[in-house]
Amino acid sequence: MQYSIEWTAPAARELRKLDRSVQRRIVRAVTELGSDPRPPGAKALVGHPAGVMRIRAGDYRVVYEIEDDRVLVTVVRVAHGREVYRKL
């Protein structure tokens, strides 16, 4: 089953600020979430509702929410590993 991918406005803004090569790496990783929203290496975020996960894309992290009932993955945040959890 293929999941739809949505980006929140803040996540899309964060992505646009990054270098093109980093953007491509992140977009590739997010696109792959459509076919497998829980890939190996994805981790559930502790202290957040069920379905909030993160994946690594190089030095960057992508925080996203999975809605199985709507077959939807929503990208919530994109940031460097040391900054990503500050505003969650």
Short mmCIF file of C-alpha atoms in Angstrom, two decimals:
data_model
loop_
_atom_site.label_atom_id
_atom_site.label_comp_id
_atom_site.label_asym_id
_atom_site.label_seq_id
_atom_site.Cartn_x
_atom_site.Cartn_y
_atom_site.Cartn_z
CA MET A 1 0.00 0.00 0.00
CA GLN A 2 1.42 3.39 -1.01
CA TYR A 3 1.19 6.18 1.58
CA SER A 4 0.64 9.78 0.51
CA ILE A 5 3.27 12.31 1.60
CA GLU A 6 2.40 15.78 2.92
CA TRP A 7 4.77 18.50 4.13
CA THR A 8 3.80 21.03 6.78
CA ALA A 9 4.58 24.63 5.81
CA PRO A 10 7.37 24.94 8.44
CA ALA A 11 9.00 21.67 7.28
CA ALA A 12 8.91 22.81 3.64
CA ARG A 13 10.48 26.15 4.66
CA GLU A 14 13.23 24.36 6.59
CA LEU A 15 13.94 22.16 3.55
CA ARG A 16 14.22 25.15 1.19
CA LYS A 17 16.91 26.71 3.41
CA LEU A 18 19.24 23.73 2.96
CA ASP A 19 21.89 23.08 0.33
CA ARG A 20 20.61 21.43 -2.88
CA SER A 21 22.49 18.17 -2.33
CA VAL A 22 21.07 17.88 1.19
CA GLN A 23 17.60 18.69 -0.14
CA ARG A 24 17.86 15.86 -2.67
CA ARG A 25 18.98 13.38 -0.01
CA ILE A 26 16.08 14.35 2.27
CA VAL A 27 13.47 14.30 -0.51
CA ARG A 28 14.70 10.85 -1.59
CA ALA A 29 14.40 9.55 1.99
CA VAL A 30 10.92 11.04 2.42
CA THR A 31 9.75 9.65 -0.93
CA GLU A 32 10.77 6.17 0.20
CA LEU A 33 8.49 6.59 3.24
CA GLY A 34 5.55 6.35 0.83
CA SER A 35 6.21 2.66 0.30
CA ASP A 36 7.53 1.88 3.81
CA PRO A 37 6.70 4.45 6.51
CA ARG A 38 8.56 2.41 9.15
CA PRO A 39 11.89 1.62 7.47
CA PRO A 40 14.80 0.03 9.32
CA GLY A 41 16.51 2.75 11.32
CA ALA A 42 13.34 4.78 11.92
CA LYS A 43 12.67 5.48 15.57
CA ALA A 44 9.53 6.44 17.44
CA LEU A 45 9.94 9.66 19.41
CA VAL A 46 9.61 9.19 23.15
CA GLY A 47 7.13 11.55 24.82
CA HIS A 48 5.13 12.11 21.63
CA PRO A 49 1.91 10.48 20.42
CA ALA A 50 2.12 7.09 18.74
CA GLY A 51 3.00 7.38 15.08
CA VAL A 52 5.52 10.23 15.44
CA MET A 53 8.81 8.94 14.05
CA ARG A 54 12.18 10.15 12.84
CA ILE A 55 14.60 9.04 10.19
CA ARG A 56 18.17 10.09 9.48
CA ALA A 57 19.26 11.59 6.19
CA GLY A 58 22.98 12.15 6.62
CA ASP A 59 23.51 14.68 9.42
CA TYR A 60 19.86 15.76 9.19
CA ARG A 61 16.74 14.33 10.78
CA VAL A 62 13.23 14.17 9.38
CA VAL A 63 10.43 14.05 11.95
CA TYR A 64 7.15 12.77 10.56
CA GLU A 65 3.76 11.49 11.65
CA ILE A 66 2.14 8.33 10.30
CA GLU A 67 -1.64 8.17 10.00
CA ASP A 68 -2.40 4.56 9.06
CA ASP A 69 -6.16 5.12 8.90
CA ARG A 70 -5.69 7.86 6.26
CA VAL A 71 -2.67 6.15 4.61
CA LEU A 72 -0.73 9.40 5.09
CA VAL A 73 2.77 10.45 6.14
CA THR A 74 3.09 14.10 7.22
CA VAL A 75 6.59 15.60 7.43
CA VAL A 76 6.63 17.81 10.52
CA ARG A 77 10.25 18.95 10.84
CA VAL A 78 13.54 18.86 8.95
CA ALA A 79 16.69 20.03 10.72
CA HIS A 80 20.27 19.19 11.62
CA GLY A 81 20.57 16.39 14.17
CA ARG A 82 21.63 18.70 17.00
CA GLU A 83 18.73 21.15 16.38
CA VAL A 84 15.80 18.98 15.34
CA TYR A 85 14.32 18.29 18.79
CA ARG A 86 14.49 21.86 20.14
CA LYS A 87 11.15 23.10 18.81
CA LEU A 88 9.06 19.94 18.96
#
